[in-house]
PDB file of C-alpha atoms in Angstrom:
ATOM      1  CA  GLY A   1     128.857 127.742 124.914  1.00 65.00           C
ATOM      2  CA  ALA A   2     127.812 128.223 121.316  1.00 87.00           C
ATOM      3  CA  VAL A   3     124.718 130.282 120.516  1.00 93.00           C
ATOM      4  CA  VAL A   4     121.709 129.217 118.478  1.00 96.00           C
ATOM      5  CA  SER A   5     118.946 131.668 117.672  1.00 97.00           C
ATOM      6  CA  GLN A   6     115.421 130.980 116.542  1.00 97.00           C
ATOM      7  CA  HIS A   7     112.915 133.297 114.934  1.00 97.00           C
ATOM      8  CA  PRO A   8     110.156 134.013 115.570  1.00 98.00           C
ATOM      9  CA  SER A   9     109.868 133.200 119.245  1.00 97.00           C
ATOM     10  CA  ARG A  10     106.105 133.218 119.078  1.00 97.00           C
ATOM     11  CA  VAL A  11     103.650 133.070 116.178  1.00 97.00           C
ATOM     12  CA  ILE A  12      99.897 132.933 115.908  1.00 97.00           C
ATOM     13  CA  CYS A  13      98.383 132.066 112.568  1.00 96.00           C
ATOM     14  CA  LYS A  14      95.099 131.106 110.994  1.00 96.00           C
ATOM     15  CA  SER A  15      94.326 127.534 110.034  1.00 97.00           C
ATOM     16  CA  GLY A  16      95.432 126.779 106.482  1.00 97.00           C
ATOM     17  CA  THR A  17      98.333 129.192 106.372  1.00 97.00           C
ATOM     18  CA  SER A  18     102.023 128.289 106.295  1.00 97.00           C
ATOM     19  CA  VAL A  19     104.555 129.335 108.883  1.00 97.00           C
ATOM     20  CA  LYS A  20     108.328 129.467 108.524  1.00 98.00           C
ATOM     21  CA  ILE A  21     110.671 129.178 111.494  1.00 98.00           C
ATOM     22  CA  GLU A  22     114.363 130.046 111.177  1.00 97.00           C
ATOM     23  CA  CYS A  23     117.201 128.512 113.148  1.00 97.00           C
ATOM     24  CA  ARG A  24     120.665 130.073 113.059  1.00 96.00           C
ATOM     25  CA  SER A  25     123.970 129.081 114.601  1.00 94.00           C
ATOM     26  CA  LEU A  26     125.474 132.467 115.449  1.00 94.00           C
ATOM     27  CA  ASP A  27     129.100 131.723 116.288  1.00 90.00           C
ATOM     28  CA  PHE A  28     129.790 128.364 114.723  1.00 91.00           C
ATOM     29  CA  GLN A  29     129.112 126.407 111.577  1.00 91.00           C
ATOM     30  CA  ALA A  30     126.718 123.512 111.850  1.00 90.00           C
ATOM     31  CA  THR A  31     126.660 120.844 109.189  1.00 87.00           C
ATOM     32  CA  THR A  32     123.893 119.164 111.132  1.00 93.00           C
ATOM     33  CA  MET A  33     120.824 120.747 112.679  1.00 96.00           C
ATOM     34  CA  PHE A  34     117.821 119.130 114.294  1.00 97.00           C
ATOM     35  CA  TRP A  35     114.175 120.038 114.673  1.00 97.00           C
ATOM     36  CA  TYR A  36     112.185 118.972 117.712  1.00 97.00           C
ATOM     37  CA  ARG A  37     108.638 119.310 118.869  1.00 97.00           C
ATOM     38  CA  GLN A  38     107.756 119.410 122.545  1.00 96.00           C
ATOM     39  CA  PHE A  39     104.344 118.871 124.077  1.00 92.00           C
ATOM     40  CA  PRO A  40     103.538 120.221 127.548  1.00 90.00           C
ATOM     41  CA  LYS A  41     105.335 118.406 130.343  1.00 87.00           C
ATOM     42  CA  GLN A  42     106.974 115.984 127.939  1.00 90.00           C
ATOM     43  CA  SER A  43     110.442 115.358 126.627  1.00 91.00           C
ATOM     44  CA  LEU A  44     111.689 116.515 123.254  1.00 94.00           C
ATOM     45  CA  MET A  45     110.458 114.619 120.211  1.00 95.00           C
ATOM     46  CA  LEU A  46     112.853 114.622 117.271  1.00 96.00           C
ATOM     47  CA  MET A  47     111.116 115.470 114.023  1.00 97.00           C
ATOM     48  CA  ALA A  48     113.999 115.488 111.578  1.00 97.00           C
ATOM     49  CA  THR A  49     117.741 115.736 111.107  1.00 95.00           C
ATOM     50  CA  SER A  50     118.882 118.393 108.698  1.00 92.00           C
ATOM     51  CA  ASN A  51     122.235 118.213 106.921  1.00 90.00           C
ATOM     52  CA  GLU A  52     123.585 121.171 105.008  1.00 87.00           C
ATOM     53  CA  GLY A  53     123.133 120.789 101.293  1.00 85.00           C
ATOM     54  CA  SER A  54     121.101 117.601 101.411  1.00 87.00           C
ATOM     55  CA  LYS A  55     117.580 116.452 102.106  1.00 90.00           C
ATOM     56  CA  ALA A  56     116.464 116.166 105.687  1.00 93.00           C
ATOM     57  CA  THR A  57     115.978 112.795 107.334  1.00 95.00           C
ATOM     58  CA  TYR A  58     112.560 112.591 108.945  1.00 96.00           C
ATOM     59  CA  GLU A  59     111.629 110.477 111.924  1.00 96.00           C
ATOM     60  CA  GLN A  60     108.951 107.866 111.562  1.00 95.00           C
ATOM     61  CA  GLY A  61     105.476 109.359 111.614  1.00 94.00           C
ATOM     62  CA  VAL A  62     106.569 112.883 110.668  1.00 96.00           C
ATOM     63  CA  GLU A  63     105.084 114.064 107.369  1.00 95.00           C
ATOM     64  CA  LYS A  64     107.838 115.518 105.225  1.00 93.00           C
ATOM     65  CA  ASP A  65     105.373 117.355 102.997  1.00 95.00           C
ATOM     66  CA  LYS A  66     103.805 118.921 106.049  1.00 96.00           C
ATOM     67  CA  PHE A  67     107.021 119.965 107.736  1.00 97.00           C
ATOM     68  CA  LEU A  68     109.401 121.253 105.088  1.00 96.00           C
ATOM     69  CA  ILE A  69     113.014 121.582 106.155  1.00 95.00           C
ATOM     70  CA  ASN A  70     115.713 123.454 104.295  1.00 92.00           C
ATOM     71  CA  HIS A  71     119.352 123.656 105.401  1.00 90.00           C
ATOM     72  CA  ALA A  72     120.771 125.962 102.768  1.00 84.00           C
ATOM     73  CA  SER A  73     123.884 127.106 104.593  1.00 90.00           C
ATOM     74  CA  LEU A  74     126.153 126.074 107.449  1.00 91.00           C
ATOM     75  CA  THR A  75     124.444 128.543 109.760  1.00 93.00           C
ATOM     76  CA  LEU A  76     120.780 128.445 108.751  1.00 94.00           C
ATOM     77  CA  SER A  77     118.034 125.854 108.733  1.00 95.00           C
ATOM     78  CA  THR A  78     114.344 126.574 108.261  1.00 96.00           C
ATOM     79  CA  LEU A  79     111.226 124.644 109.171  1.00 97.00           C
ATOM     80  CA  THR A  80     108.032 125.473 107.301  1.00 97.00           C
ATOM     81  CA  VAL A  81     104.768 124.167 108.681  1.00 98.00           C
ATOM     82  CA  THR A  82     102.528 124.019 105.634  1.00 97.00           C
ATOM     83  CA  SER A  83      98.753 124.371 105.755  1.00 97.00           C
ATOM     84  CA  ALA A  84      98.859 124.581 109.512  1.00 97.00           C
ATOM     85  CA  HIS A  85      96.004 123.208 111.601  1.00 96.00           C
ATOM     86  CA  PRO A  86      95.244 123.600 115.298  1.00 96.00           C
ATOM     87  CA  GLU A  87      96.798 120.216 116.061  1.00 96.00           C
ATOM     88  CA  ASP A  88     100.117 121.619 114.795  1.00 96.00           C
ATOM     89  CA  SER A  89     100.130 124.053 117.689  1.00 97.00           C
ATOM     90  CA  SER A  90     103.177 123.250 119.749  1.00 96.00           C
ATOM     91  CA  PHE A  91     106.608 124.331 120.936  1.00 97.00           C
ATOM     92  CA  TYR A  92     109.175 123.808 118.184  1.00 98.00           C
ATOM     93  CA  ILE A  93     112.863 123.804 119.067  1.00 98.00           C
ATOM     94  CA  CYS A  94     115.878 123.580 116.812  1.00 97.00           C
ATOM     95  CA  SER A  95     119.384 122.556 117.715  1.00 97.00           C
ATOM     96  CA  ALA A  96     122.757 122.555 116.026  1.00 95.00           C
ATOM     97  CA  ARG A  97     125.619 120.174 116.410  1.00 92.00           C
ATOM     98  CA  GLU A  98     129.031 121.714 117.084  1.00 87.00           C
ATOM     99  CA  THR A  99     131.937 119.388 116.393  1.00 83.00           C
ATOM    100  CA  VAL A 100     135.002 121.636 116.395  1.00 81.00           C
ATOM    101  CA  ARG A 101     135.383 122.373 120.105  1.00 75.00           C
ATOM    102  CA  GLY A 102     133.834 119.089 121.172  1.00 76.00           C
ATOM    103  CA  ASP A 103     130.783 117.167 120.054  1.00 80.00           C
ATOM    104  CA  GLU A 104     127.909 119.015 121.576  1.00 89.00           C
ATOM    105  CA  GLN A 105     124.424 119.989 120.578  1.00 93.00           C
ATOM    106  CA  PHE A 106     123.122 123.470 121.349  1.00 95.00           C
ATOM    107  CA  PHE A 107     119.471 124.400 121.340  1.00 97.00           C
ATOM    108  CA  GLY A 108     117.646 127.488 120.210  1.00 97.00           C
ATOM    109  CA  PRO A 109     115.168 129.243 122.519  1.00 97.00           C
ATOM    110  CA  GLY A 110     112.158 127.646 120.819  1.00 97.00           C
ATOM    111  CA  THR A 111     109.153 128.897 118.870  1.00 98.00           C
ATOM    112  CA  ARG A 112     105.651 128.745 120.270  1.00 97.00           C
ATOM    113  CA  LEU A 113     103.215 128.148 117.389  1.00 97.00           C
ATOM    114  CA  THR A 114      99.511 128.665 117.916  1.00 97.00           C
ATOM    115  CA  VAL A 115      97.167 127.842 115.054  1.00 97.00           C
ATOM    116  CA  LEU A 116      93.684 129.270 115.375  1.00 96.00           C
TER     117      LEU A 116
ATOM    118  CA  GLY B   1     113.252 102.198 119.964  1.00 51.00           C
ATOM    119  CA  GLN B   2     116.209 103.048 122.094  1.00 57.00           C
ATOM    120  CA  GLN B   3     115.273 104.666 125.362  1.00 75.00           C
ATOM    121  CA  LEU B   4     116.876 106.286 128.299  1.00 90.00           C
ATOM    122  CA  ASN B   5     115.301 105.769 131.677  1.00 95.00           C
ATOM    123  CA  GLN B   6     115.698 108.913 133.716  1.00 96.00           C
ATOM    124  CA  SER B   7     114.887 109.045 137.408  1.00 97.00           C
ATOM    125  CA  PRO B   8     113.415 110.428 139.443  1.00 97.00           C
ATOM    126  CA  GLN B   9     110.650 112.000 137.368  1.00 96.00           C
ATOM    127  CA  SER B  10     110.255 114.770 139.898  1.00 97.00           C
ATOM    128  CA  MET B  11     111.952 116.020 143.041  1.00 96.00           C
ATOM    129  CA  PHE B  12     110.734 118.345 145.760  1.00 96.00           C
ATOM    130  CA  ILE B  13     113.568 119.543 147.963  1.00 96.00           C
ATOM    131  CA  GLN B  14     114.506 122.288 150.382  1.00 96.00           C
ATOM    132  CA  GLU B  15     116.858 125.034 149.373  1.00 96.00           C
ATOM    133  CA  GLY B  16     120.423 124.101 150.248  1.00 96.00           C
ATOM    134  CA  GLU B  17     119.943 120.366 149.781  1.00 97.00           C
ATOM    135  CA  ASP B  18     121.976 118.304 147.367  1.00 97.00           C
ATOM    136  CA  VAL B  19     120.280 116.727 144.357  1.00 97.00           C
ATOM    137  CA  SER B  20     121.050 113.563 142.458  1.00 98.00           C
ATOM    138  CA  MET B  21     119.453 112.224 139.305  1.00 98.00           C
ATOM    139  CA  ASN B  22     120.478 109.528 136.860  1.00 97.00           C
ATOM    140  CA  CYS B  23     119.879 107.948 133.504  1.00 97.00           C
ATOM    141  CA  THR B  24     120.267 104.332 132.529  1.00 96.00           C
ATOM    142  CA  SER B  25     120.019 102.434 129.300  1.00 94.00           C
ATOM    143  CA  SER B  26     120.275  98.897 128.034  1.00 92.00           C
ATOM    144  CA  SER B  27     122.504 100.184 125.228  1.00 92.00           C
ATOM    145  CA  ILE B  28     126.013 101.612 125.214  1.00 94.00           C
ATOM    146  CA  PHE B  29     126.402 105.320 124.516  1.00 94.00           C
ATOM    147  CA  ASN B  30     129.431 107.160 123.210  1.00 93.00           C
ATOM    148  CA  THR B  31     128.433 110.570 124.536  1.00 94.00           C
ATOM    149  CA  TRP B  32     126.297 111.765 127.434  1.00 96.00           C
ATOM    150  CA  LEU B  33     124.915 115.279 127.660  1.00 96.00           C
ATOM    151  CA  TRP B  34     122.971 116.920 130.473  1.00 98.00           C
ATOM    152  CA  TYR B  35     120.585 119.816 129.831  1.00 98.00           C
ATOM    153  CA  LYS B  36     118.383 122.130 131.904  1.00 98.00           C
ATOM    154  CA  GLN B  37     115.195 123.588 130.503  1.00 97.00           C
ATOM    155  CA  ASP B  38     113.277 126.504 131.970  1.00 96.00           C
ATOM    156  CA  PRO B  39     109.585 127.009 131.115  1.00 92.00           C
ATOM    157  CA  GLY B  40     109.098 128.370 127.610  1.00 93.00           C
ATOM    158  CA  GLU B  41     112.797 128.130 126.783  1.00 96.00           C
ATOM    159  CA  GLY B  42     115.044 125.766 124.894  1.00 97.00           C
ATOM    160  CA  PRO B  43     117.301 123.346 126.792  1.00 97.00           C
ATOM    161  CA  VAL B  44     120.660 124.697 127.902  1.00 96.00           C
ATOM    162  CA  LEU B  45     123.688 122.427 127.855  1.00 95.00           C
ATOM    163  CA  LEU B  46     125.148 121.908 131.325  1.00 97.00           C
ATOM    164  CA  ILE B  47     127.772 119.204 130.954  1.00 96.00           C
ATOM    165  CA  ALA B  48     129.101 116.995 128.143  1.00 95.00           C
ATOM    166  CA  LEU B  49     130.781 113.646 128.808  1.00 95.00           C
ATOM    167  CA  TYR B  50     132.795 111.677 126.266  1.00 94.00           C
ATOM    168  CA  LYS B  51     134.702 108.920 128.065  1.00 94.00           C
ATOM    169  CA  ALA B  52     133.647 106.046 130.275  1.00 95.00           C
ATOM    170  CA  GLY B  53     134.370 106.915 133.886  1.00 96.00           C
ATOM    171  CA  GLU B  54     134.740 110.621 133.129  1.00 96.00           C
ATOM    172  CA  LEU B  55     133.746 112.905 135.990  1.00 97.00           C
ATOM    173  CA  THR B  56     133.149 116.540 135.071  1.00 97.00           C
ATOM    174  CA  SER B  57     132.097 119.540 137.125  1.00 97.00           C
ATOM    175  CA  ASN B  58     130.493 122.831 136.180  1.00 95.00           C
ATOM    176  CA  GLY B  59     130.217 124.981 139.271  1.00 97.00           C
ATOM    177  CA  ARG B  60     127.883 123.213 141.702  1.00 97.00           C
ATOM    178  CA  LEU B  61     127.056 120.575 139.097  1.00 98.00           C
ATOM    179  CA  THR B  62     128.911 117.304 138.727  1.00 98.00           C
ATOM    180  CA  ALA B  63     128.189 114.579 136.190  1.00 98.00           C
ATOM    181  CA  GLN B  64     129.749 111.214 135.514  1.00 97.00           C
ATOM    182  CA  PHE B  65     129.841 108.913 132.519  1.00 97.00           C
ATOM    183  CA  GLY B  66     129.316 105.390 133.865  1.00 96.00           C
ATOM    184  CA  ILE B  67     132.037 102.798 133.468  1.00 96.00           C
ATOM    185  CA  THR B  68     129.688 100.472 131.596  1.00 95.00           C
ATOM    186  CA  ARG B  69     128.767 103.386 129.272  1.00 95.00           C
ATOM    187  CA  LYS B  70     125.120 102.598 129.926  1.00 95.00           C
ATOM    188  CA  ASP B  71     124.458 105.164 132.616  1.00 96.00           C
ATOM    189  CA  SER B  72     125.209 108.660 133.843  1.00 97.00           C
ATOM    190  CA  PHE B  73     124.364 110.727 136.886  1.00 97.00           C
ATOM    191  CA  LEU B  74     124.084 114.433 137.597  1.00 98.00           C
ATOM    192  CA  ASN B  75     124.548 115.900 141.052  1.00 98.00           C
ATOM    193  CA  ILE B  76     123.714 119.430 142.147  1.00 98.00           C
ATOM    194  CA  SER B  77     125.176 120.574 145.427  1.00 97.00           C
ATOM    195  CA  ALA B  78     123.667 123.177 147.746  1.00 97.00           C
ATOM    196  CA  SER B  79     120.622 123.853 145.603  1.00 96.00           C
ATOM    197  CA  ILE B  80     119.380 127.408 145.106  1.00 96.00           C
ATOM    198  CA  PRO B  81     116.044 128.697 143.760  1.00 95.00           C
ATOM    199  CA  SER B  82     117.371 129.228 140.232  1.00 96.00           C
ATOM    200  CA  ASP B  83     118.093 125.492 139.981  1.00 97.00           C
ATOM    201  CA  VAL B  84     114.352 124.950 139.521  1.00 97.00           C
ATOM    202  CA  GLY B  85     113.544 123.506 136.123  1.00 97.00           C
ATOM    203  CA  ILE B  86     113.531 120.316 134.124  1.00 97.00           C
ATOM    204  CA  TYR B  87     116.760 118.408 133.668  1.00 98.00           C
ATOM    205  CA  PHE B  88     117.248 116.099 130.705  1.00 97.00           C
ATOM    206  CA  CYS B  89     119.922 113.551 130.030  1.00 97.00           C
ATOM    207  CA  ALA B  90     120.731 112.696 126.432  1.00 96.00           C
ATOM    208  CA  GLY B  91     122.942 110.052 124.891  1.00 95.00           C
ATOM    209  CA  ARG B  92     124.457 109.580 121.489  1.00 93.00           C
ATOM    210  CA  PHE B  93     125.474 106.241 120.038  1.00 92.00           C
ATOM    211  CA  GLN B  94     128.835 105.958 118.327  1.00 90.00           C
ATOM    212  CA  GLY B  95     128.570 107.142 114.742  1.00 89.00           C
ATOM    213  CA  ALA B  96     125.075 108.513 115.246  1.00 90.00           C
ATOM    214  CA  GLN B  97     123.979 112.079 114.674  1.00 90.00           C
ATOM    215  CA  LYS B  98     120.879 112.297 116.787  1.00 92.00           C
ATOM    216  CA  LEU B  99     120.511 112.260 120.550  1.00 94.00           C
ATOM    217  CA  VAL B 100     118.274 109.988 122.579  1.00 94.00           C
ATOM    218  CA  PHE B 101     116.599 111.887 125.422  1.00 95.00           C
ATOM    219  CA  GLY B 102     115.491 110.846 128.852  1.00 95.00           C
ATOM    220  CA  GLN B 103     112.017 111.725 130.088  1.00 94.00           C
ATOM    221  CA  GLY B 104     113.289 114.540 132.257  1.00 95.00           C
ATOM    222  CA  THR B 105     113.495 115.251 135.991  1.00 97.00           C
ATOM    223  CA  ARG B 106     111.394 118.149 137.254  1.00 97.00           C
ATOM    224  CA  LEU B 107     113.104 119.871 140.167  1.00 97.00           C
ATOM    225  CA  THR B 108     111.103 121.994 142.586  1.00 97.00           C
ATOM    226  CA  ILE B 109     112.778 123.824 145.462  1.00 94.00           C
ATOM    227  CA  ASN B 110     110.996 124.993 148.582  1.00 87.00           C
ATOM    228  CA  PRO B 111     112.606 128.108 150.033  1.00 78.00           C
TER     229      PRO B 111
END
């Protein structure tokens, strides 16, 4: 299967700071990437859909000024959590849609964010 | 919003047993995907289904795209300890970009 990387895998930051998470498709080009948030023992919650070269589409209830998404190339999307607060602590996972070999969606390994 | 009903929510089985889980929806999907997630990791794609009635295997895993396009099942034969984890189904509507996820099935295996 196709490979998606995420960096960093784990980050601890102070309240009020901003944190950037990178998502890369390593062996395929992804015009569409997705950002999810997952709470303990729950399913994945889609935050936004990111299309290369255009503005991200945010799900209802997700603050776009809080969670900045940039999809500057066909292999890289970034999520920046601005002015992070403890309630932003969570597991963030990106995924990328691969449409050449099929129509599948591959996930990164996730980023554990802890805001103190 | 659109939802997938995944069942069972959890399973406790003995090693070597077969496992079956399914997802149903009131809406028609164009694509069904099955994922496995280990603790602290991202979901890993197991099987992708694109046609109604399609039956696809991946080793000991078998999944089917329901004829009505509103359901899918995943079977695991002869379970082993590394099968432990959470399994998610996901569906995509025709023309849509995003996936709709089931609630997950947590599989626990007693040795």
